[in-house]
mmCIF file of N, CA and C in Angstrom:
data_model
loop_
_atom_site.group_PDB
_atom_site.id
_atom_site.type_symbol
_atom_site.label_atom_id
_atom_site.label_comp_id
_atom_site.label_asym_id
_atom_site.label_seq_id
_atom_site.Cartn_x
_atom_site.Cartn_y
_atom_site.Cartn_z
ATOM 1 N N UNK F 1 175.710 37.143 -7.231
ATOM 2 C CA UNK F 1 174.622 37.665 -6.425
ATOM 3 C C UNK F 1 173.384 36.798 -6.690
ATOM 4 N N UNK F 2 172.494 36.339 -5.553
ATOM 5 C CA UNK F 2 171.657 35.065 -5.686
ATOM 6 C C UNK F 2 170.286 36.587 -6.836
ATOM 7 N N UNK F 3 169.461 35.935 -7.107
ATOM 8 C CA UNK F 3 168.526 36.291 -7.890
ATOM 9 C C UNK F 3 167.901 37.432 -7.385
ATOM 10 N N UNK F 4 167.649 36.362 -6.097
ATOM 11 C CA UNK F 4 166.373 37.295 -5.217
ATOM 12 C C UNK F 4 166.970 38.908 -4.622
ATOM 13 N N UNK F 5 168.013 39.063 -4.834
ATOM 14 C CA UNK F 5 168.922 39.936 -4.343
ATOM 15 C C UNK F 5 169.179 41.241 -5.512
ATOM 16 N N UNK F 6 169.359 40.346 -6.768
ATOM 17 C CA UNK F 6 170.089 41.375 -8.242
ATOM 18 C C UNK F 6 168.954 42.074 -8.539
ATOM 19 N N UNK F 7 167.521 41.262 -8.699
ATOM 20 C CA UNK F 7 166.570 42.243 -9.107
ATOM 21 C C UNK F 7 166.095 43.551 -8.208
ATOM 22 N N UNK F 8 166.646 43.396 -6.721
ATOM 23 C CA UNK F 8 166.736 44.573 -5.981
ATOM 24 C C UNK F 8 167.638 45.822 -6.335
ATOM 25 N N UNK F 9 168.362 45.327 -6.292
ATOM 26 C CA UNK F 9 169.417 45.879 -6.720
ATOM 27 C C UNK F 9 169.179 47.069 -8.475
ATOM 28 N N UNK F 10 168.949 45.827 -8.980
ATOM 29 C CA UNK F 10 168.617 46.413 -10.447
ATOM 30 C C UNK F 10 167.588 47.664 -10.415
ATOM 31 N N UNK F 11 166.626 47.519 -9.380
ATOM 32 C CA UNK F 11 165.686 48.535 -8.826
ATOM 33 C C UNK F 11 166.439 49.907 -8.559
ATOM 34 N N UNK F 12 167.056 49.684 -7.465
ATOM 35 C CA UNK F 12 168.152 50.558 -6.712
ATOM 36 C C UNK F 12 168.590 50.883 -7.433
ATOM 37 N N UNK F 13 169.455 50.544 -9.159
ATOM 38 C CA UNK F 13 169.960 51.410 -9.593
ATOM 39 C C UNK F 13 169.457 52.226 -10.702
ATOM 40 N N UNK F 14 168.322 51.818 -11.176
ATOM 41 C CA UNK F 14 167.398 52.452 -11.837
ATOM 42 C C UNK F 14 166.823 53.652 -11.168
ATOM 43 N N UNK F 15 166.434 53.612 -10.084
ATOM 44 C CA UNK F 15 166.083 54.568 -9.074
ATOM 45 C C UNK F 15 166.777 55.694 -9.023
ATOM 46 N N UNK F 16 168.094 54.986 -8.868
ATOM 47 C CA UNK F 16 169.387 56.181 -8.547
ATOM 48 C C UNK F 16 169.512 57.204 -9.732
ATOM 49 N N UNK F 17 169.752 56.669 -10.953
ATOM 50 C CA UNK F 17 169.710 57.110 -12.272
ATOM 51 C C UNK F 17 168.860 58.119 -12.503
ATOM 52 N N UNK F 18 167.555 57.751 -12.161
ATOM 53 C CA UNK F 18 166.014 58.530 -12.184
ATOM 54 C C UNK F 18 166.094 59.281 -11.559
ATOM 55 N N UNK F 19 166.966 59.256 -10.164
ATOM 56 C CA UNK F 19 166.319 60.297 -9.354
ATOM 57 C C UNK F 19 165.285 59.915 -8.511
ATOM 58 N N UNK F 20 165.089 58.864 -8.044
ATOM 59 C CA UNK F 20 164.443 57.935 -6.986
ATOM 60 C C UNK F 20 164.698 57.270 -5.702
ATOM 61 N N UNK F 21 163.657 56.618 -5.699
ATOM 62 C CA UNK F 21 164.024 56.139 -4.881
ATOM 63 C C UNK F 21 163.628 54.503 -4.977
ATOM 64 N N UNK F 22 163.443 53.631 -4.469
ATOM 65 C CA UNK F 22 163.085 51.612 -4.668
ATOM 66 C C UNK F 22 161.990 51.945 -4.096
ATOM 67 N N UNK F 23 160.999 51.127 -4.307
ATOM 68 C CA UNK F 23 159.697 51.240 -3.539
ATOM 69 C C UNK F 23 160.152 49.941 -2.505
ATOM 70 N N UNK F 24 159.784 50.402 -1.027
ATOM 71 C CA UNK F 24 160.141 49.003 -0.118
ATOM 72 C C UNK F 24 158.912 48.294 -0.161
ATOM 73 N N UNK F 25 159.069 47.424 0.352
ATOM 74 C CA UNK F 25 158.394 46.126 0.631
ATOM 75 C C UNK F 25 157.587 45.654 -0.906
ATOM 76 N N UNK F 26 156.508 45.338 -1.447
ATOM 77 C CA UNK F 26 156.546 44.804 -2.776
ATOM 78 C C UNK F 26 155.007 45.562 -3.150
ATOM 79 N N UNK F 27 155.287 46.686 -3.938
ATOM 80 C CA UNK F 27 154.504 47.837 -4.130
ATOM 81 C C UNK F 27 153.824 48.175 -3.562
ATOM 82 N N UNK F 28 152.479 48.435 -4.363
ATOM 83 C CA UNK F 28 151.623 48.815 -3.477
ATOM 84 C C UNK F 28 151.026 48.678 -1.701
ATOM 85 N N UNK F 29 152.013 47.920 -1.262
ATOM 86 C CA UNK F 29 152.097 47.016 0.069
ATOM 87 C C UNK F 29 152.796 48.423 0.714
ATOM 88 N N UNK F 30 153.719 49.082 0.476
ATOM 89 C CA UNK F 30 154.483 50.420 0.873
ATOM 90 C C UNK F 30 153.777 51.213 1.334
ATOM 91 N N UNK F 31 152.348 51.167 0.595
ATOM 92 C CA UNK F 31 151.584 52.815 1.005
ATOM 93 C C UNK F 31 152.766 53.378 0.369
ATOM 94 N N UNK F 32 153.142 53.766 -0.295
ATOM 95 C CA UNK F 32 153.831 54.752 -1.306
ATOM 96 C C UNK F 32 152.863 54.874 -2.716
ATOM 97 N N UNK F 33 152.973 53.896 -3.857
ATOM 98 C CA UNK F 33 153.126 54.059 -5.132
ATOM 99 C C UNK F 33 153.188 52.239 -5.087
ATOM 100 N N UNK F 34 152.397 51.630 -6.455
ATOM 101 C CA UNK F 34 152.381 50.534 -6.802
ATOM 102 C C UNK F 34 153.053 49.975 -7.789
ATOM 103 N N UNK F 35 154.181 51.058 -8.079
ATOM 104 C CA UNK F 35 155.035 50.965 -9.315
ATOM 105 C C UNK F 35 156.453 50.560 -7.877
ATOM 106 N N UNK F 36 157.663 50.510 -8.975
ATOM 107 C CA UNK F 36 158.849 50.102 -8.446
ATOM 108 C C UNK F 36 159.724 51.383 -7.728
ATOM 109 N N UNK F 37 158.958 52.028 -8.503
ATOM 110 C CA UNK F 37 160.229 53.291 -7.837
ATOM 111 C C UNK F 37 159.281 54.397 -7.282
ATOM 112 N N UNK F 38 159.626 55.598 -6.225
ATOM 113 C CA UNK F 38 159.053 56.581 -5.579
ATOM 114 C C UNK F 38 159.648 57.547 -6.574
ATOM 115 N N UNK F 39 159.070 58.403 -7.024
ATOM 116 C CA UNK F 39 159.475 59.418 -8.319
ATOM 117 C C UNK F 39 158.411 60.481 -7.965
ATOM 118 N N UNK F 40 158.397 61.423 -7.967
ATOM 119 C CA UNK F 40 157.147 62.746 -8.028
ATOM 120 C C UNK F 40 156.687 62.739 -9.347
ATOM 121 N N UNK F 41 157.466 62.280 -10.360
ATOM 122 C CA UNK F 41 156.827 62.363 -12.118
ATOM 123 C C UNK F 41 156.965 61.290 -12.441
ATOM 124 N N UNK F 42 157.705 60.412 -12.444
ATOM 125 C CA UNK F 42 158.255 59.064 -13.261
ATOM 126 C C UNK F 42 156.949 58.058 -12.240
ATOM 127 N N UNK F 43 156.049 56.900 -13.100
ATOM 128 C CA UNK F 43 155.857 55.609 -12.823
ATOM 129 C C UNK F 43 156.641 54.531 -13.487
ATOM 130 N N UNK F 44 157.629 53.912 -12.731
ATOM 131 C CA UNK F 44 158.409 52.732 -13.560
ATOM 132 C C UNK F 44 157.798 51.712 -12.768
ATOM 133 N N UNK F 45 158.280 50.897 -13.647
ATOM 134 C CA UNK F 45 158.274 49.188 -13.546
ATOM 135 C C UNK F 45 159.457 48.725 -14.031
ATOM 136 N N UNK F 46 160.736 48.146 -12.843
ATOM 137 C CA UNK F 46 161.637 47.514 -13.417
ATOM 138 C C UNK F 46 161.604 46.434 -13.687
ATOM 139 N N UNK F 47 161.906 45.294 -14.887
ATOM 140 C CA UNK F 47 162.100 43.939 -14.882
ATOM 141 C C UNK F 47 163.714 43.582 -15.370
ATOM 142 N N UNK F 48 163.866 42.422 -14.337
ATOM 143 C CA UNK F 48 165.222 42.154 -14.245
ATOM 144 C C UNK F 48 164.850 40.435 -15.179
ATOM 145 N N UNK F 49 165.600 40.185 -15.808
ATOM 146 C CA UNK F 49 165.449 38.971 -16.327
ATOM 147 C C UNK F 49 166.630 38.456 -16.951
ATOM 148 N N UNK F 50 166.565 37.232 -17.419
ATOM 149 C CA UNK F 50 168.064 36.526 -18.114
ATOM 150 C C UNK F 50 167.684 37.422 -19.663
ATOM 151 N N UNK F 51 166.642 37.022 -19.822
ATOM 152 C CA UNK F 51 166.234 37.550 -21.668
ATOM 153 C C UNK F 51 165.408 37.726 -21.919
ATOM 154 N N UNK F 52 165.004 39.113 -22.689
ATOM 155 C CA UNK F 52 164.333 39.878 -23.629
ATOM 156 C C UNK F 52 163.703 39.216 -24.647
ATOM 157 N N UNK F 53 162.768 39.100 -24.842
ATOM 158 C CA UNK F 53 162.609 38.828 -26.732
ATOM 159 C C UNK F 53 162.900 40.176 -27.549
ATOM 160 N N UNK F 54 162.163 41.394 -26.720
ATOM 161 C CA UNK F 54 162.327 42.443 -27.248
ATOM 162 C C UNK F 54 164.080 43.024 -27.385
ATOM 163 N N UNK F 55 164.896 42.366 -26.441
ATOM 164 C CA UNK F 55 166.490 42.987 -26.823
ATOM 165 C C UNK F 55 166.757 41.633 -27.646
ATOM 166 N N UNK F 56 166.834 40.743 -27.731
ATOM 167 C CA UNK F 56 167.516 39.627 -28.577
ATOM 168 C C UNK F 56 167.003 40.236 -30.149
ATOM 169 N N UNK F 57 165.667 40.873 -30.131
ATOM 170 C CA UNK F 57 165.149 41.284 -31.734
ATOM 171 C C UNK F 57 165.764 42.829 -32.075
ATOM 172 N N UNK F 58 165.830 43.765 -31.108
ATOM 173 C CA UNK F 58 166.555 44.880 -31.738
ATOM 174 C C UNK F 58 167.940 44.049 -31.547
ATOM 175 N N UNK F 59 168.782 43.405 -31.262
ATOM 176 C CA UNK F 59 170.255 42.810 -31.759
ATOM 177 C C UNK F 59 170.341 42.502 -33.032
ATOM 178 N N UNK F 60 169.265 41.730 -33.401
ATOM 179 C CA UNK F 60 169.424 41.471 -34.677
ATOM 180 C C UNK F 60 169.061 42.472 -35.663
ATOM 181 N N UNK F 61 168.425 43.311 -35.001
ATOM 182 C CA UNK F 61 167.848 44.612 -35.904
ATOM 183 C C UNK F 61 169.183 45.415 -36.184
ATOM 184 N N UNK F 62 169.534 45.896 -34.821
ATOM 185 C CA UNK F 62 171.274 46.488 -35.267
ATOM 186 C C UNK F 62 171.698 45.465 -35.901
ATOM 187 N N UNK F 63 172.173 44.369 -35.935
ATOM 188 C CA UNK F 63 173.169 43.841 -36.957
ATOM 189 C C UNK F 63 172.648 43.970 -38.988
ATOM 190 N N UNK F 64 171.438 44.070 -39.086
ATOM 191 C CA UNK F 64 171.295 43.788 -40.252
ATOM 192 C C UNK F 64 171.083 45.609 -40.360
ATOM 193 N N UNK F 65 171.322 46.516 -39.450
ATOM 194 C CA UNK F 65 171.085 47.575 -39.841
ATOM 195 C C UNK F 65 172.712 48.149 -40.063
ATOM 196 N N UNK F 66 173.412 47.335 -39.771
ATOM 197 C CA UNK F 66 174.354 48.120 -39.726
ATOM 198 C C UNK F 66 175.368 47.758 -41.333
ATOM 199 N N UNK F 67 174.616 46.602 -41.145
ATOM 200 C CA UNK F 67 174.953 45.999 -42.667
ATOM 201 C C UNK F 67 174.656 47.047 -43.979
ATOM 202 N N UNK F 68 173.728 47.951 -43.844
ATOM 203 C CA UNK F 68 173.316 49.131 -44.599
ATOM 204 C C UNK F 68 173.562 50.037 -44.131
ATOM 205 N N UNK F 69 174.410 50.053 -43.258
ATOM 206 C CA UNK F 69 174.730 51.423 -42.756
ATOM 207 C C UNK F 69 173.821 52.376 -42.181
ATOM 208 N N UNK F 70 172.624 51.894 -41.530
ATOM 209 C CA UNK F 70 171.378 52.830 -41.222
ATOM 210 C C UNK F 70 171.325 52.928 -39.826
ATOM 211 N N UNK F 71 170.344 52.867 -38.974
ATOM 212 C CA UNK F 71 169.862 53.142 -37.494
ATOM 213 C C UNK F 71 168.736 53.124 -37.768
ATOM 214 N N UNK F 72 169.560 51.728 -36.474
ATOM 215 C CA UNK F 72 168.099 50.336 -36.000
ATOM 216 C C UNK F 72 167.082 50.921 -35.434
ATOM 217 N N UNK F 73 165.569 50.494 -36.013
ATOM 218 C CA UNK F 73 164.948 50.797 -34.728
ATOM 219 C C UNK F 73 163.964 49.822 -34.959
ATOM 220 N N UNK F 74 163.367 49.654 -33.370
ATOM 221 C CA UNK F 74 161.891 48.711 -33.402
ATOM 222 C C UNK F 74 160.991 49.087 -33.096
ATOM 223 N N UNK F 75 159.722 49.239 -33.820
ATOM 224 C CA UNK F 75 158.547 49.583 -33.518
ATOM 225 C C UNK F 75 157.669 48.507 -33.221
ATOM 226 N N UNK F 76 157.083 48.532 -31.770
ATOM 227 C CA UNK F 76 156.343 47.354 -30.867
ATOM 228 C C UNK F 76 155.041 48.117 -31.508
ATOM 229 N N UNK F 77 153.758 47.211 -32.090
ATOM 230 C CA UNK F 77 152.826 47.465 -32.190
ATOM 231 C C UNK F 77 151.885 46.157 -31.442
ATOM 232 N N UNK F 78 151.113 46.425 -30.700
ATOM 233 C CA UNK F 78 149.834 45.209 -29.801
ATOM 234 C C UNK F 78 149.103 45.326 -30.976
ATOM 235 N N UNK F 79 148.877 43.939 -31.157
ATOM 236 C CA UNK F 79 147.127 43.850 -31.772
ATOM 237 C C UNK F 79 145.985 43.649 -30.871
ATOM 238 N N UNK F 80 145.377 44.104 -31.504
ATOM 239 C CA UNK F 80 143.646 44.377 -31.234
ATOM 240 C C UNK F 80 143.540 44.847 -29.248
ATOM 241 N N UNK F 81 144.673 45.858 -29.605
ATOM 242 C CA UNK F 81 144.707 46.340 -28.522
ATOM 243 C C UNK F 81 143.843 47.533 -28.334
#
């Protein structure tokens, strides 16, 4: 599936999951909602991408967590946010 196509898609099924709907045309352009999906409670933002920094670092977080037998987790903190 060409690019421009999967990240639709990836929308669509996030949506579905949620209980949504895709926002058409490219947000706030809809007159709907300036987020990705039409939700009565939920504002998402989907991003479709090859790679994460944030999933490549919890991978390695599960692996060295599992090495101790614990449950991984990552806590994202912003500075001087």
């Amino acid at each position: 599936m060409p690019l421009s196509k999967a990240w639709k898609a990836a929308e669509r099924n996030v949506a579905r999951k949620l209980g949504g709907k895709r926002t058409p045309l490219s947000g706030s352009n809809s007159g709907h909602t300036s987020g990705d999906l039409i939700h009565p409670r939920l504002y998402a933002e989907v991003k479709y991408r090859k790679r994460f920094a944030v999933l490549s670092l919890m991978k390695d977080v599960e692996r060295e967590a599992d090495l101790e037998n614990k449950v991984p987790i990552v806590v994202l903190q912003q500075a001087n946010a």
